[in-house]
Coordinates of N, CA and C and ligand atoms in Angstrom, one line a residue:
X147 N 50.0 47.6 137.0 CA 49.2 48.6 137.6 C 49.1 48.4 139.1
X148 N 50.4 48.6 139.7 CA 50.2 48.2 141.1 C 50.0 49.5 141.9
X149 N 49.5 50.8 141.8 CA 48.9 51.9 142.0 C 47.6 52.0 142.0
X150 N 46.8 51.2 141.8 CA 45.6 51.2 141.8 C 45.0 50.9 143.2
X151 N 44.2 51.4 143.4 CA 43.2 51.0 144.7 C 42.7 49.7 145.5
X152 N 43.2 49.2 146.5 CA 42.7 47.7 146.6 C 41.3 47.8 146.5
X153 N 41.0 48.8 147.3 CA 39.4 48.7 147.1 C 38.6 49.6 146.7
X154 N 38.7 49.6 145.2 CA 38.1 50.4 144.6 C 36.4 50.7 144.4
X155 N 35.8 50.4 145.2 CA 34.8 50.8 145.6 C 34.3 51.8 146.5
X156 N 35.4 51.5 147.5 CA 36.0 53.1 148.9 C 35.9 53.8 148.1
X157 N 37.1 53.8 147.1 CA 37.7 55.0 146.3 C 36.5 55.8 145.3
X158 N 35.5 55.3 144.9 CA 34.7 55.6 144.1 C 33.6 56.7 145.3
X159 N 33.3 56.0 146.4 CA 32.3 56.6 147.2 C 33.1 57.8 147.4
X160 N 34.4 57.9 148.0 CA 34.6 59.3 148.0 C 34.8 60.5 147.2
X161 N 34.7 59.8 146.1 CA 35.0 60.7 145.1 C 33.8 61.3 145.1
X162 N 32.8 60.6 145.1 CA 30.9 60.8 145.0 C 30.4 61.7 145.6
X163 N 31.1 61.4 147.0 CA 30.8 62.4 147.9 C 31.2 63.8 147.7
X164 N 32.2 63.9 147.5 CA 33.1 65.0 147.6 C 33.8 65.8 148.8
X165 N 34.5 66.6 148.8 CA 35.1 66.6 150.0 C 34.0 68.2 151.0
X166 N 33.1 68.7 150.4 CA 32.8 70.1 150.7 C 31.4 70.2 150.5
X167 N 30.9 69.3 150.4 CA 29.1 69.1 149.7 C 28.0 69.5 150.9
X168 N 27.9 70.8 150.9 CA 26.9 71.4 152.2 C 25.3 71.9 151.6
X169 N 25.4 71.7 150.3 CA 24.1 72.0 149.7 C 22.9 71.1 149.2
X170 N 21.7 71.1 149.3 CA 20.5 70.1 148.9 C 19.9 70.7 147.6
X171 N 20.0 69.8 147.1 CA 19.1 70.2 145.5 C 17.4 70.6 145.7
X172 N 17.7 72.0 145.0 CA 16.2 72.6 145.4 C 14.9 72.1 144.8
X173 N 14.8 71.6 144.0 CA 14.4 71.0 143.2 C 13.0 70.5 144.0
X174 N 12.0 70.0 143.8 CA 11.2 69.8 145.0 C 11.0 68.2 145.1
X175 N 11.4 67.7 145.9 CA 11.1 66.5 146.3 C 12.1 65.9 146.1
X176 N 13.3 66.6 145.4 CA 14.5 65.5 144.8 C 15.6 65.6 146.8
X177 N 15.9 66.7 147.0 CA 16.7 66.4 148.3 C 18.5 65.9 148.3
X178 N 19.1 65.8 146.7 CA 20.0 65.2 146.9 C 21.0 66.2 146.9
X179 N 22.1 65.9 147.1 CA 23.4 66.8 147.5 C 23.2 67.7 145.9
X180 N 23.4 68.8 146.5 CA 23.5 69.7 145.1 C 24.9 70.2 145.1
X181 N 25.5 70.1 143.5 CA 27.0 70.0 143.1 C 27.5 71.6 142.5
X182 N 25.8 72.1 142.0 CA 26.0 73.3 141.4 C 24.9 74.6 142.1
X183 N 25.7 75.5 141.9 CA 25.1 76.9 142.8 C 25.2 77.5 141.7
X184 N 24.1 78.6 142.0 CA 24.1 79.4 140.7 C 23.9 81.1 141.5
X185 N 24.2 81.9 141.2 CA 24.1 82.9 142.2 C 24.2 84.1 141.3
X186 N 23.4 85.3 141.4 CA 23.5 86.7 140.8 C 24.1 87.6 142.3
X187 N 24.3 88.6 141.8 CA 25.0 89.5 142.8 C 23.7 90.3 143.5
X188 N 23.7 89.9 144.6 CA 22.5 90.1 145.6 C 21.5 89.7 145.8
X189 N 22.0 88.1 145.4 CA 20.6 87.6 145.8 C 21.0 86.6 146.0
X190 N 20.7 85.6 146.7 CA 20.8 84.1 147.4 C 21.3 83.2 146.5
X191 N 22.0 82.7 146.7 CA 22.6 81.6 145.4 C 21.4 80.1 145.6
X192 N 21.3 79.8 144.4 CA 20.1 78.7 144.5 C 21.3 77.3 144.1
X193 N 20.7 76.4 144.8 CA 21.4 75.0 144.7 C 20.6 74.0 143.7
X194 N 21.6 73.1 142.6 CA 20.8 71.8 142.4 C 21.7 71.3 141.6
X195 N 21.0 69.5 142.0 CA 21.9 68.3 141.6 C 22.5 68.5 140.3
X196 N 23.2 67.3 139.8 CA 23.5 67.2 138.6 C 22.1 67.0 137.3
X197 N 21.7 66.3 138.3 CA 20.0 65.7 137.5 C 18.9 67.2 137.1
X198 N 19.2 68.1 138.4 CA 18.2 69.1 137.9 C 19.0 70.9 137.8
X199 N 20.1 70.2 137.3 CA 21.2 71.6 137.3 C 20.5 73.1 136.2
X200 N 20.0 72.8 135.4 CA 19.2 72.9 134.4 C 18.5 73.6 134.6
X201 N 17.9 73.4 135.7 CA 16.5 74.8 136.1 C 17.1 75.6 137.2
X202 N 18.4 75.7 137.5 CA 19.2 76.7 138.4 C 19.5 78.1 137.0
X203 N 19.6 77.9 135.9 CA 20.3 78.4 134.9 C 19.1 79.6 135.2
X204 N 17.6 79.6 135.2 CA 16.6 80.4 135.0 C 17.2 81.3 136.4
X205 N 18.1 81.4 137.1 CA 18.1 81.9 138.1 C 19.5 83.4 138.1
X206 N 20.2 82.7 136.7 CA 21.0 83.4 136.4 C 20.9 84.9 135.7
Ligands
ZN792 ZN1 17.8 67.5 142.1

């Protein structure tokens, strides 16, 4: 397995991060990068984490 990552720890943070993550989880008090938008047609798309993706759904 000489394709693997020397430093697979780099390689994990960026994955984490992602390359496009411009949104904060609406959620109140949480603040973390939000992964998922949820959006109806004419109305503001609402953001939230993985952790509180779940109450974006009531928005659909
Ligand atoms: Zn959250």
């Amino acid at each position: 397995m000489s394709d693997e990552p020397t430093r697979p720890s780099e390689a994990l943070q960026t994955r984490e991060r992602g390359p496009a993550i411009g949104h904060v989880c609406e959620h109140a008090g949480c603040g973390k990068d939000a992964g998922w938008g949820f959006a109806r047609p004419r109305q503001p798309s609402r953001w939230f984490c993985f952790e509180h993706r779940g109450e974006g759904e009531r928005f659909l």
